[in-house]
Amino acid sequence: MKEKIQSFGRFLSGMVMPNIGAFIAWGLLTALFIDTGWLPNAQLSSIVGPMLTYVLPILIAYQGGKMVGGPRGAVMGAIMTIGVICGTEYTMFMGAMIAGPLAGWVIKKFDKAVEGKIPSGFEMLVNNFSVGILGLLLAILGYYVIGPFMGGVLAFLNAGVAVLVNNNILPLVSVFVEPAKVLFLNNAINHGIFTPLGAEQVASAGKSIFYMIETNPGAGTGVLLAYWLFSKDKVTKDSAPGALIVHLLGGIHEIYFPYVLMNPLLLLATIGGSVAAMIFNTLFKLGLAGPPSPGSIIAYVGMAPKGSTFMVLLSAVVAAAVSFVIAAPIVRLSNGKQSLADSTEKMKEMKAEAKGVAVSEVKTAADNLTAVAAEDVKKIVFACDAGMGSSAMGATVLRKKLTDVGRTDIEVQHASVSEIPADAQIVVTHQELSARARKSAPNARLITISNFMAAPEYDSLAQELKL
């Protein structure tokens, strides 16, 4: 079930994440040039509306159509979404998330149906007119059906949001968000849900509190500080400062997830920190002008509207302080016998025992699955959920390890766990993503880690591939 939820969430966020740069550009336009912005400018502020109404939804639909139906699906998604946009008064991010994949699926099915049946010389004619005619029909469908339907859905959601905000219960959302984050649903939640909802709020108010829920780096900061100061396991203690820098300044939140998974009681700390920050944000009516991506404190504060920079920064401080106060005694009272590596091995053993298989048999089967001689290894892929944050960092660390042992001939790439290149010989990923990695790259050797910063698997792999 968790894998299915991750895959669905990954699909939703996959339509938004490649376009985050456009969202940031729009957020900066809003923060700078609207009437209440840092540099009010009536001419430049006129860009904000069309970009929100047309450009961003069409980019989402284009990406969604491409994910399902390739380049032709991308064009179909864009055509259909124009109909959806014009069929309602609401900003159609969610409508685009439906229209893009649906249009891509339609053209994919059409292409499959006519494959091998088109007379020679008529291929281009059929290809162009099929997109034109089917795109027109879907645009009409979008105008009369999907646009009005999604407008009703958004009216209902907006009413629900108003209830949460007016009754000061929005902070309770963090009770569900924080556990979901450490199961690597952070991108799905942030970019698949909060980014579209936040854009609706920004359109009317110039800022949105939804951009501050998942992205606040304070909760993770408190946990990492507690490990740095009080952990009894030396490896974990020594890795925490580096993880803290990457998390807080680099904005790669996935790096603190293993620390929480190692001691699930620490969810109380992240939930407490996030709830405290959201209460603070609600009381002072704070919000951001655009999505801070990645969730670095720099991006977080950088998206603050004019006049609220200090308060937005204080929001992260509140989250970190409350998280640290809760996490510190939990870390101090832990026996210190279980390290990150130990917890990984223990989890593997428990899974094996539950299936009635000896651990040694599991390891042997995994080692023999796709054995490749060291001299023949030419491509390693480090995979994470989105393929941008922790995987890029992990690939850099692993590349340096391989360079140190003289293996500069090995290409080390980073990718989304759902889009691992077919020619990958070795795949490195977090243990929570192993099932998706195996499905995405069934013929590659899979190496799982539990700590992005201090994984002993990096050194072991480098030594194994040394010639």
GROMACS .gro file of C-alpha atoms in nm:
model
  467
    1MET     CA    1   0.000   0.000   0.000
    2LYS     CA    2   0.278   0.243   0.094
    3GLU     CA    3   0.453   0.176  -0.239
    4LYS     CA    4   0.131   0.247  -0.430
    5ILE     CA    5   0.075   0.571  -0.242
    6GLN     CA    6   0.436   0.673  -0.305
    7SER     CA    7   0.400   0.596  -0.676
    8PHE     CA    8   0.077   0.792  -0.709
    9GLY     CA    9   0.220   1.083  -0.514
   10ARG     CA   10   0.535   1.070  -0.723
   11PHE     CA   11   0.320   1.087  -1.039
   12LEU     CA   12   0.141   1.399  -0.913
   13SER     CA   13   0.457   1.574  -0.800
   14GLY     CA   14   0.628   1.463  -1.124
   15MET     CA   15   0.402   1.702  -1.315
   16VAL     CA   16   0.495   1.996  -1.091
   17MET     CA   17   0.860   1.950  -0.995
   18PRO     CA   18   1.013   1.998  -1.343
   19ASN     CA   19   0.827   2.330  -1.353
   20ILE     CA   20   0.922   2.454  -1.007
   21GLY     CA   21   1.152   2.714  -1.163
   22ALA     CA   22   0.848   2.870  -1.331
   23PHE     CA   23   0.660   2.872  -0.999
   24ILE     CA   24   0.955   3.043  -0.833
   25ALA     CA   25   0.972   3.302  -1.113
   26TRP     CA   26   0.601   3.372  -1.066
   27GLY     CA   27   0.645   3.388  -0.687
   28LEU     CA   28   0.926   3.639  -0.722
   29LEU     CA   29   0.718   3.847  -0.964
   30THR     CA   30   0.441   3.851  -0.706
   31ALA     CA   31   0.671   3.933  -0.412
   32LEU     CA   32   0.846   4.211  -0.600
   33PHE     CA   33   0.598   4.389  -0.826
   34ILE     CA   34   0.240   4.369  -0.696
   35ASP     CA   35   0.097   4.671  -0.512
   36THR     CA   36   0.217   4.544  -0.172
   37GLY     CA   37   0.548   4.406  -0.306
   38TRP     CA   38   0.905   4.514  -0.248
   39LEU     CA   39   0.922   4.712  -0.575
   40PRO     CA   40   0.561   4.793  -0.683
   41ASN     CA   41   0.536   4.822  -1.059
   42ALA     CA   42   0.202   4.833  -1.239
   43GLN     CA   43   0.346   4.726  -1.575
   44LEU     CA   44   0.544   4.429  -1.450
   45SER     CA   45   0.269   4.319  -1.211
   46SER     CA   46   0.048   4.268  -1.517
   47ILE     CA   47   0.255   3.957  -1.592
   48VAL     CA   48   0.147   3.788  -1.267
   49GLY     CA   49  -0.213   3.712  -1.366
   50PRO     CA   50  -0.157   3.558  -1.712
   51MET     CA   51   0.136   3.355  -1.584
   52LEU     CA   52  -0.077   3.212  -1.304
   53THR     CA   53  -0.385   3.152  -1.518
   54TYR     CA   54  -0.227   3.016  -1.835
   55VAL     CA   55   0.147   2.949  -1.824
   56LEU     CA   56   0.173   2.742  -1.504
   57PRO     CA   57  -0.130   2.514  -1.565
   58ILE     CA   58  -0.027   2.454  -1.926
   59LEU     CA   59   0.328   2.365  -1.817
   60ILE     CA   60   0.185   2.115  -1.567
   61ALA     CA   61  -0.045   1.963  -1.828
   62TYR     CA   62   0.236   1.950  -2.083
   63GLN     CA   63   0.455   1.757  -1.841
   64GLY     CA   64   0.168   1.526  -1.742
   65GLY     CA   65   0.085   1.449  -2.103
   66LYS     CA   66   0.451   1.384  -2.175
   67MET     CA   67   0.481   1.141  -1.884
   68VAL     CA   68   0.196   0.932  -2.025
   69GLY     CA   69   0.204   0.982  -2.401
   70GLY     CA   70   0.546   1.122  -2.486
   71PRO     CA   71   0.594   1.444  -2.691
   72ARG     CA   72   0.259   1.400  -2.868
   73GLY     CA   73   0.087   1.351  -2.534
   74ALA     CA   74   0.250   1.672  -2.409
   75VAL     CA   75   0.100   1.876  -2.694
   76MET     CA   76  -0.239   1.710  -2.644
   77GLY     CA   77  -0.228   1.793  -2.273
   78ALA     CA   78  -0.160   2.160  -2.345
   79ILE     CA   79  -0.446   2.181  -2.597
   80MET     CA   80  -0.698   2.017  -2.365
   81THR     CA   81  -0.598   2.234  -2.071
   82ILE     CA   82  -0.684   2.555  -2.257
   83GLY     CA   83  -1.041   2.430  -2.268
   84VAL     CA   84  -1.029   2.344  -1.898
   85ILE     CA   85  -0.891   2.689  -1.807
   86CYS     CA   86  -1.156   2.873  -2.006
   87GLY     CA   87  -1.435   2.656  -1.864
   88THR     CA   88  -1.410   2.794  -1.510
   89GLU     CA   89  -1.313   3.104  -1.318
   90TYR     CA   90  -1.071   2.916  -1.091
   91THR     CA   91  -0.700   2.868  -1.150
   92MET     CA   92  -0.677   2.520  -1.298
   93PHE     CA   93  -0.370   2.352  -1.151
   94MET     CA   94  -0.569   2.048  -1.045
   95GLY     CA   95  -0.763   2.051  -1.370
   96ALA     CA   96  -0.430   2.047  -1.555
   97MET     CA   97  -0.321   1.746  -1.347
   98ILE     CA   98  -0.623   1.559  -1.483
   99ALA     CA   99  -0.626   1.693  -1.838
  100GLY     CA  100  -0.255   1.639  -1.910
  101PRO     CA  101  -0.235   1.265  -1.830
  102LEU     CA  102  -0.583   1.202  -1.979
  103ALA     CA  103  -0.488   1.364  -2.309
  104GLY     CA  104  -0.159   1.176  -2.313
  105TRP     CA  105  -0.344   0.849  -2.254
  106VAL     CA  106  -0.590   0.921  -2.540
  107ILE     CA  107  -0.319   0.986  -2.799
  108LYS     CA  108  -0.119   0.690  -2.674
  109LYS     CA  109  -0.420   0.461  -2.724
  110PHE     CA  110  -0.486   0.612  -3.068
  111ASP     CA  111  -0.127   0.560  -3.180
  112LYS     CA  112  -0.139   0.200  -3.064
  113ALA     CA  113  -0.468   0.140  -3.245
  114VAL     CA  114  -0.340   0.269  -3.582
  115GLU     CA  115   0.011   0.127  -3.551
  116GLY     CA  116   0.099  -0.054  -3.874
  117LYS     CA  117  -0.231   0.043  -4.040
  118ILE     CA  118  -0.138   0.383  -4.187
  119PRO     CA  119  -0.069   0.374  -4.565
  120SER     CA  120   0.290   0.456  -4.655
  121GLY     CA  121   0.340   0.827  -4.713
  122PHE     CA  122   0.045   0.932  -4.499
  123GLU     CA  123   0.217   0.901  -4.161
  124MET     CA  124   0.278   1.274  -4.110
  125LEU     CA  125  -0.072   1.365  -4.223
  126VAL     CA  126  -0.231   1.120  -3.978
  127ASN     CA  127   0.005   1.215  -3.695
  128ASN     CA  128  -0.063   1.589  -3.724
  129PHE     CA  129  -0.437   1.570  -3.782
  130SER     CA  130  -0.489   1.312  -3.507
  131VAL     CA  131  -0.340   1.551  -3.252
  132GLY     CA  132  -0.535   1.843  -3.398
  133ILE     CA  133  -0.874   1.671  -3.412
  134LEU     CA  134  -0.848   1.476  -3.086
  135GLY     CA  135  -0.699   1.780  -2.913
  136LEU     CA  136  -0.994   1.992  -3.029
  137LEU     CA  137  -1.246   1.736  -2.901
  138LEU     CA  138  -1.069   1.711  -2.565
  139ALA     CA  139  -1.051   2.091  -2.536
  140ILE     CA  140  -1.429   2.102  -2.583
  141LEU     CA  141  -1.467   1.826  -2.323
  142GLY     CA  142  -1.244   2.024  -2.091
  143TYR     CA  143  -1.448   2.341  -2.139
  144TYR     CA  144  -1.791   2.188  -2.079
  145VAL     CA  145  -1.710   1.904  -1.836
  146ILE     CA  146  -1.372   1.903  -1.662
  147GLY     CA  147  -1.342   2.280  -1.609
  148PRO     CA  148  -1.682   2.325  -1.442
  149PHE     CA  149  -1.642   2.000  -1.246
  150MET     CA  150  -1.301   2.097  -1.111
  151GLY     CA  151  -1.435   2.445  -1.038
  152GLY     CA  152  -1.692   2.282  -0.811
  153VAL     CA  153  -1.425   2.068  -0.647
  154LEU     CA  154  -1.205   2.371  -0.582
  155ALA     CA  155  -1.500   2.567  -0.441
  156PHE     CA  156  -1.555   2.282  -0.197
  157LEU     CA  157  -1.185   2.262  -0.107
  158ASN     CA  158  -1.163   2.638  -0.060
  159ALA     CA  159  -1.460   2.623   0.175
  160GLY     CA  160  -1.285   2.348   0.371
  161VAL     CA  161  -0.965   2.551   0.387
  162ALA     CA  162  -1.162   2.851   0.511
  163VAL     CA  163  -1.307   2.638   0.791
  164LEU     CA  164  -0.959   2.521   0.894
  165VAL     CA  165  -0.818   2.872   0.890
  166ASN     CA  166  -1.114   3.047   1.055
  167ASN     CA  167  -1.127   2.791   1.336
  168ASN     CA  168  -0.748   2.793   1.386
  169ILE     CA  169  -0.719   2.416   1.330
  170LEU     CA  170  -0.492   2.428   1.025
  171PRO     CA  171  -0.188   2.344   1.245
  172LEU     CA  172  -0.335   1.995   1.300
  173VAL     CA  173  -0.252   1.919   0.937
  174SER     CA  174   0.108   1.874   1.054
  175VAL     CA  175   0.002   1.568   1.256
  176PHE     CA  176  -0.049   1.389   0.924
  177VAL     CA  177   0.216   1.566   0.715
  178GLU     CA  178   0.523   1.492   0.929
  179PRO     CA  179   0.481   1.110   0.942
  180ALA     CA  180   0.404   1.109   0.570
  181LYS     CA  181   0.723   1.307   0.498
  182VAL     CA  182   0.958   1.052   0.653
  183LEU     CA  183   0.795   0.784   0.436
  184PHE     CA  184   0.927   0.984   0.139
  185LEU     CA  185   0.591   1.137   0.050
  186ASN     CA  186   0.728   1.488   0.103
  187ASN     CA  187   0.743   1.583  -0.265
  188ALA     CA  188   0.398   1.439  -0.332
  189ILE     CA  189   0.247   1.637  -0.044
  190ASN     CA  190   0.427   1.962  -0.115
  191HIS     CA  191   0.420   1.979  -0.493
  192GLY     CA  192   0.114   1.764  -0.557
  193ILE     CA  193  -0.117   1.926  -0.299
  194PHE     CA  194   0.015   2.235  -0.123
  195THR     CA  195   0.168   2.407  -0.427
  196PRO     CA  196  -0.163   2.419  -0.623
  197LEU     CA  197  -0.360   2.523  -0.312
  198GLY     CA  198  -0.098   2.784  -0.230
  199ALA     CA  199  -0.117   2.932  -0.578
  200GLU     CA  200  -0.493   2.984  -0.531
  201GLN     CA  201  -0.430   3.177  -0.209
  202VAL     CA  202  -0.150   3.387  -0.360
  203ALA     CA  203  -0.379   3.487  -0.647
  204SER     CA  204  -0.623   3.643  -0.401
  205ALA     CA  205  -0.406   3.745  -0.105
  206GLY     CA  206  -0.051   3.776  -0.239
  207LYS     CA  207   0.078   3.508  -0.001
  208SER     CA  208  -0.010   3.159   0.121
  209ILE     CA  209   0.037   2.970   0.446
  210PHE     CA  210   0.030   2.641   0.251
  211TYR     CA  211   0.383   2.710   0.131
  212MET     CA  212   0.497   2.705   0.495
  213ILE     CA  213   0.364   2.365   0.607
  214GLU     CA  214   0.588   2.101   0.453
  215THR     CA  215   0.883   2.322   0.362
  216ASN     CA  216   0.968   2.464   0.706
  217PRO     CA  217   1.320   2.331   0.781
  218GLY     CA  218   1.289   2.393   1.154
  219ALA     CA  219   1.141   2.056   1.262
  220GLY     CA  220   1.421   1.854   1.104
  221THR     CA  221   1.680   2.098   1.235
  222GLY     CA  222   1.573   2.031   1.595
  223VAL     CA  223   1.609   1.654   1.552
  224LEU     CA  224   1.955   1.679   1.395
  225LEU     CA  225   2.072   1.917   1.668
  226ALA     CA  226   1.958   1.666   1.930
  227TYR     CA  227   2.155   1.387   1.764
  228TRP     CA  228   2.460   1.608   1.730
  229LEU     CA  229   2.462   1.701   2.099
  230PHE     CA  230   2.327   1.389   2.271
  231SER     CA  231   2.362   1.079   2.052
  232LYS     CA  232   2.557   0.794   2.219
  233ASP     CA  233   2.643   0.634   1.885
  234LYS     CA  234   2.963   0.795   1.756
  235VAL     CA  235   2.892   0.740   1.384
  236THR     CA  236   2.545   0.891   1.415
  237LYS     CA  237   2.671   1.179   1.630
  238ASP     CA  238   2.953   1.262   1.387
  239SER     CA  239   2.725   1.250   1.082
  240ALA     CA  240   2.461   1.483   1.229
  241PRO     CA  241   2.646   1.818   1.179
  242GLY     CA  242   2.701   1.751   0.809
  243ALA     CA  243   2.342   1.641   0.772
  244LEU     CA  244   2.229   1.957   0.948
  245ILE     CA  245   2.417   2.181   0.703
  246VAL     CA  246   2.278   1.997   0.401
  247HIS     CA  247   1.926   2.003   0.546
  248LEU     CA  248   1.915   2.363   0.667
  249LEU     CA  249   2.119   2.538   0.397
  250GLY     CA  250   2.090   2.294   0.109
  251GLY     CA  251   1.721   2.230   0.160
  252ILE     CA  252   1.742   1.851   0.120
  253HIS     CA  253   1.499   1.741   0.389
  254GLU     CA  254   1.529   1.372   0.302
  255ILE     CA  255   1.862   1.367   0.480
  256TYR     CA  256   1.701   1.378   0.826
  257PHE     CA  257   1.437   1.111   0.754
  258PRO     CA  258   1.667   0.816   0.845
  259TYR     CA  259   1.740   0.974   1.184
  260VAL     CA  260   1.368   0.977   1.258
  261LEU     CA  261   1.309   0.629   1.118
  262MET     CA  262   1.584   0.498   1.346
  263ASN     CA  263   1.381   0.613   1.647
  264PRO     CA  264   1.012   0.660   1.549
  265LEU     CA  265   0.941   0.838   1.880
  266LEU     CA  266   1.115   1.136   1.722
  267LEU     CA  267   0.803   1.185   1.511
  268LEU     CA  268   0.669   1.352   1.825
  269ALA     CA  269   0.947   1.608   1.790
  270THR     CA  270   0.889   1.685   1.422
  271ILE     CA  271   0.512   1.697   1.471
  272GLY     CA  272   0.550   1.922   1.776
  273GLY     CA  273   0.786   2.159   1.598
  274SER     CA  274   0.570   2.179   1.288
  275VAL     CA  275   0.246   2.231   1.485
  276ALA     CA  276   0.410   2.505   1.695
  277ALA     CA  277   0.531   2.684   1.381
  278MET     CA  278   0.189   2.659   1.218
  279ILE     CA  279   0.021   2.804   1.529
  280PHE     CA  280   0.273   3.089   1.512
  281ASN     CA  281   0.209   3.137   1.139
  282THR     CA  282  -0.168   3.134   1.188
  283LEU     CA  283  -0.163   3.382   1.478
  284PHE     CA  284   0.048   3.632   1.284
  285LYS     CA  285  -0.121   3.561   0.948
  286LEU     CA  286   0.206   3.471   0.776
  287GLY     CA  287   0.249   3.328   0.429
  288LEU     CA  288   0.497   3.302   0.143
  289ALA     CA  289   0.469   3.450  -0.205
  290GLY     CA  290   0.586   3.133  -0.378
  291PRO     CA  291   0.702   2.777  -0.310
  292PRO     CA  292   1.048   2.760  -0.145
  293SER     CA  293   1.213   2.481  -0.338
  294PRO     CA  294   1.434   2.327  -0.220
  295GLY     CA  295   1.326   2.375   0.142
  296SER     CA  296   1.639   2.566   0.240
  297ILE     CA  297   1.618   2.835   0.504
  298ILE     CA  298   1.754   3.067   0.235
  299ALA     CA  299   1.469   2.990  -0.006
  300TYR     CA  300   1.218   2.985   0.280
  301VAL     CA  301   1.305   3.338   0.392
  302GLY     CA  302   1.362   3.454   0.034
  303MET     CA  303   0.996   3.392  -0.051
  304ALA     CA  304   0.873   3.607   0.238
  305PRO     CA  305   0.655   3.902   0.131
  306LYS     CA  306   0.769   4.255   0.205
  307GLY     CA  307   0.766   4.331   0.575
  308SER     CA  308   0.747   3.974   0.704
  309THR     CA  309   1.103   3.847   0.653
  310PHE     CA  310   1.190   3.845   1.023
  311MET     CA  311   0.865   3.677   1.125
  312VAL     CA  312   0.905   3.406   0.859
  313LEU     CA  313   1.257   3.339   0.987
  314LEU     CA  314   1.122   3.328   1.341
  315SER     CA  315   0.872   3.065   1.228
  316ALA     CA  316   1.160   2.832   1.143
  317VAL     CA  317   1.330   2.913   1.475
  318VAL     CA  318   1.010   2.825   1.665
  319ALA     CA  319   0.984   2.491   1.485
  320ALA     CA  320   1.351   2.410   1.553
  321ALA     CA  321   1.332   2.505   1.921
  322VAL     CA  322   1.019   2.301   1.998
  323SER     CA  323   1.147   2.005   1.796
  324PHE     CA  324   1.480   2.014   1.979
  325VAL     CA  325   1.320   2.034   2.325
  326ILE     CA  326   1.113   1.722   2.249
  327ALA     CA  327   1.388   1.534   2.065
  328ALA     CA  328   1.671   1.593   2.314
  329PRO     CA  329   1.542   1.368   2.597
  330ILE     CA  330   1.435   1.099   2.348
  331VAL     CA  331   1.786   1.085   2.200
  332ARG     CA  332   1.953   1.104   2.542
  333LEU     CA  333   1.744   0.822   2.687
  334SER     CA  334   1.802   0.590   2.392
  335ASN     CA  335   2.050   0.313   2.478
  336GLY     CA  336   2.293   0.412   2.207
  337LYS     CA  337   2.338   0.055   2.094
  338GLN     CA  338   2.147   0.092   1.770
  339SER     CA  339   2.321   0.291   1.501
  340LEU     CA  340   2.184   0.381   1.161
  341ALA     CA  341   2.359   0.082   1.006
  342ASP     CA  342   2.233  -0.148   1.284
  343SER     CA  343   1.873  -0.041   1.230
  344THR     CA  344   1.904  -0.117   0.860
  345GLU     CA  345   2.031  -0.470   0.923
  346LYS     CA  346   1.770  -0.532   1.189
  347MET     CA  347   1.492  -0.431   0.953
  348LYS     CA  348   1.624  -0.665   0.683
  349GLU     CA  349   1.638  -0.953   0.932
  350MET     CA  350   1.283  -0.888   1.052
  351LYS     CA  351   1.152  -0.887   0.697
  352ALA     CA  352   1.335  -1.207   0.616
  353GLU     CA  353   1.212  -1.382   0.929
  354ALA     CA  354   0.856  -1.276   0.858
  355LYS     CA  355   0.880  -1.452   0.522
  356GLY     CA  356   1.038  -1.761   0.673
  357VAL     CA  357   1.366  -1.709   0.488
  358ALA     CA  358   1.710  -1.717   0.646
  359VAL     CA  359   1.897  -1.387   0.634
  360SER     CA  360   2.197  -1.554   0.474
  361GLU     CA  361   1.975  -1.683   0.194
  362VAL     CA  362   1.837  -1.335   0.131
  363LYS     CA  363   2.185  -1.183   0.114
  364THR     CA  364   2.315  -1.456  -0.114
  365ALA     CA  365   2.020  -1.418  -0.350
  366ALA     CA  366   2.068  -1.040  -0.362
  367ASP     CA  367   2.443  -1.067  -0.421
  368ASN     CA  368   2.400  -1.316  -0.703
  369LEU     CA  369   2.107  -1.139  -0.869
  370THR     CA  370   2.306  -0.934  -1.119
  371ALA     CA  371   2.672  -0.992  -1.042
  372VAL     CA  372   2.898  -0.770  -1.253
  373ALA     CA  373   3.277  -0.790  -1.259
  374ALA     CA  374   3.440  -0.480  -1.110
  375GLU     CA  375   3.621  -0.393  -1.433
  376ASP     CA  376   3.294  -0.410  -1.629
  377VAL     CA  377   3.105  -0.158  -1.411
  378LYS     CA  378   3.068   0.166  -1.606
  379LYS     CA  379   2.747   0.323  -1.478
  380ILE     CA  380   2.605   0.371  -1.128
  381VAL     CA  381   2.282   0.556  -1.058
  382PHE     CA  382   2.195   0.713  -0.723
  383ALA     CA  383   1.817   0.731  -0.698
  384CYS     CA  384   1.587   0.929  -0.468
  385ASP     CA  385   1.219   1.013  -0.482
  386ALA     CA  386   1.240   1.322  -0.702
  387GLY     CA  387   1.586   1.271  -0.853
  388MET     CA  388   1.703   1.620  -0.755
  389GLY     CA  389   1.800   1.659  -0.391
  390SER     CA  390   1.942   1.372  -0.190
  391SER     CA  391   2.032   1.170  -0.501
  392ALA     CA  392   2.239   1.458  -0.641
  393MET     CA  393   2.421   1.489  -0.309
  394GLY     CA  394   2.468   1.112  -0.281
  395ALA     CA  395   2.601   1.091  -0.636
  396THR     CA  396   2.858   1.361  -0.557
  397VAL     CA  397   2.978   1.178  -0.244
  398LEU     CA  398   2.995   0.842  -0.422
  399ARG     CA  399   3.174   0.992  -0.723
  400LYS     CA  400   3.444   1.131  -0.492
  401LYS     CA  401   3.484   0.791  -0.322
  402LEU     CA  402   3.532   0.623  -0.660
  403THR     CA  403   3.778   0.891  -0.771
  404ASP     CA  404   3.983   0.829  -0.456
  405VAL     CA  405   4.027   0.462  -0.553
  406GLY     CA  406   4.113   0.547  -0.912
  407ARG     CA  407   3.780   0.464  -1.078
  408THR     CA  408   3.727   0.785  -1.274
  409ASP     CA  409   3.595   0.577  -1.564
  410ILE     CA  410   3.268   0.501  -1.384
  411GLU     CA  411   2.980   0.735  -1.461
  412VAL     CA  412   2.774   0.823  -1.153
  413GLN     CA  413   2.434   0.976  -1.225
  414HIS     CA  414   2.138   1.076  -1.009
  415ALA     CA  415   1.777   1.008  -1.105
  416SER     CA  416   1.424   0.967  -0.979
  417VAL     CA  417   1.362   0.622  -0.834
  418SER     CA  418   1.077   0.584  -1.082
  419GLU     CA  419   1.291   0.677  -1.384
  420ILE     CA  420   1.619   0.490  -1.341
  421PRO     CA  421   1.804   0.462  -1.674
  422ALA     CA  422   1.779   0.119  -1.834
  423ASP     CA  423   2.159   0.086  -1.868
  424ALA     CA  424   2.226   0.133  -1.494
  425GLN     CA  425   2.441  -0.153  -1.365
  426ILE     CA  426   2.431  -0.058  -0.996
  427VAL     CA  427   2.157   0.141  -0.824
  428VAL     CA  428   2.208   0.305  -0.485
  429THR     CA  429   1.899   0.425  -0.298
  430HIS     CA  430   1.749   0.464   0.048
  431GLN     CA  431   1.604   0.148   0.200
  432GLU     CA  432   1.254   0.299   0.208
  433LEU     CA  433   1.265   0.329  -0.172
  434SER     CA  434   1.407  -0.016  -0.244
  435ALA     CA  435   1.080  -0.169  -0.370
  436ARG     CA  436   1.027   0.109  -0.621
  437ALA     CA  437   1.391   0.095  -0.729
  438ARG     CA  438   1.371  -0.280  -0.787
  439LYS     CA  439   1.060  -0.234  -0.998
  440SER     CA  440   1.216   0.049  -1.197
  441ALA     CA  441   1.551  -0.126  -1.253
  442PRO     CA  442   1.492  -0.504  -1.225
  443ASN     CA  443   1.821  -0.594  -1.395
  444ALA     CA  444   2.050  -0.371  -1.190
  445ARG     CA  445   2.227  -0.459  -0.869
  446LEU     CA  446   2.054  -0.277  -0.582
  447ILE     CA  447   2.243  -0.130  -0.285
  448THR     CA  448   2.033   0.027  -0.009
  449ILE     CA  449   2.153   0.279   0.248
  450SER     CA  450   2.004   0.432   0.562
  451ASN     CA  451   2.215   0.748   0.600
  452PHE     CA  452   2.294   0.975   0.306
  453MET     CA  453   2.592   1.139   0.478
  454ALA     CA  454   2.769   0.852   0.653
  455ALA     CA  455   2.669   0.539   0.468
  456PRO     CA  456   2.937   0.269   0.509
  457GLU     CA  457   2.809   0.126   0.181
  458TYR     CA  458   2.987   0.409  -0.008
  459ASP     CA  459   3.329   0.297   0.108
  460SER     CA  460   3.246  -0.072   0.071
  461LEU     CA  461   3.133  -0.023  -0.288
  462ALA     CA  462   3.437   0.190  -0.373
  463GLN     CA  463   3.673  -0.075  -0.236
  464GLU     CA  464   3.483  -0.349  -0.416
  465LEU     CA  465   3.520  -0.167  -0.750
  466LYS     CA  466   3.885  -0.079  -0.696
  467LEU     CA  467   4.109  -0.240  -0.961
   0.00000   0.00000   0.00000
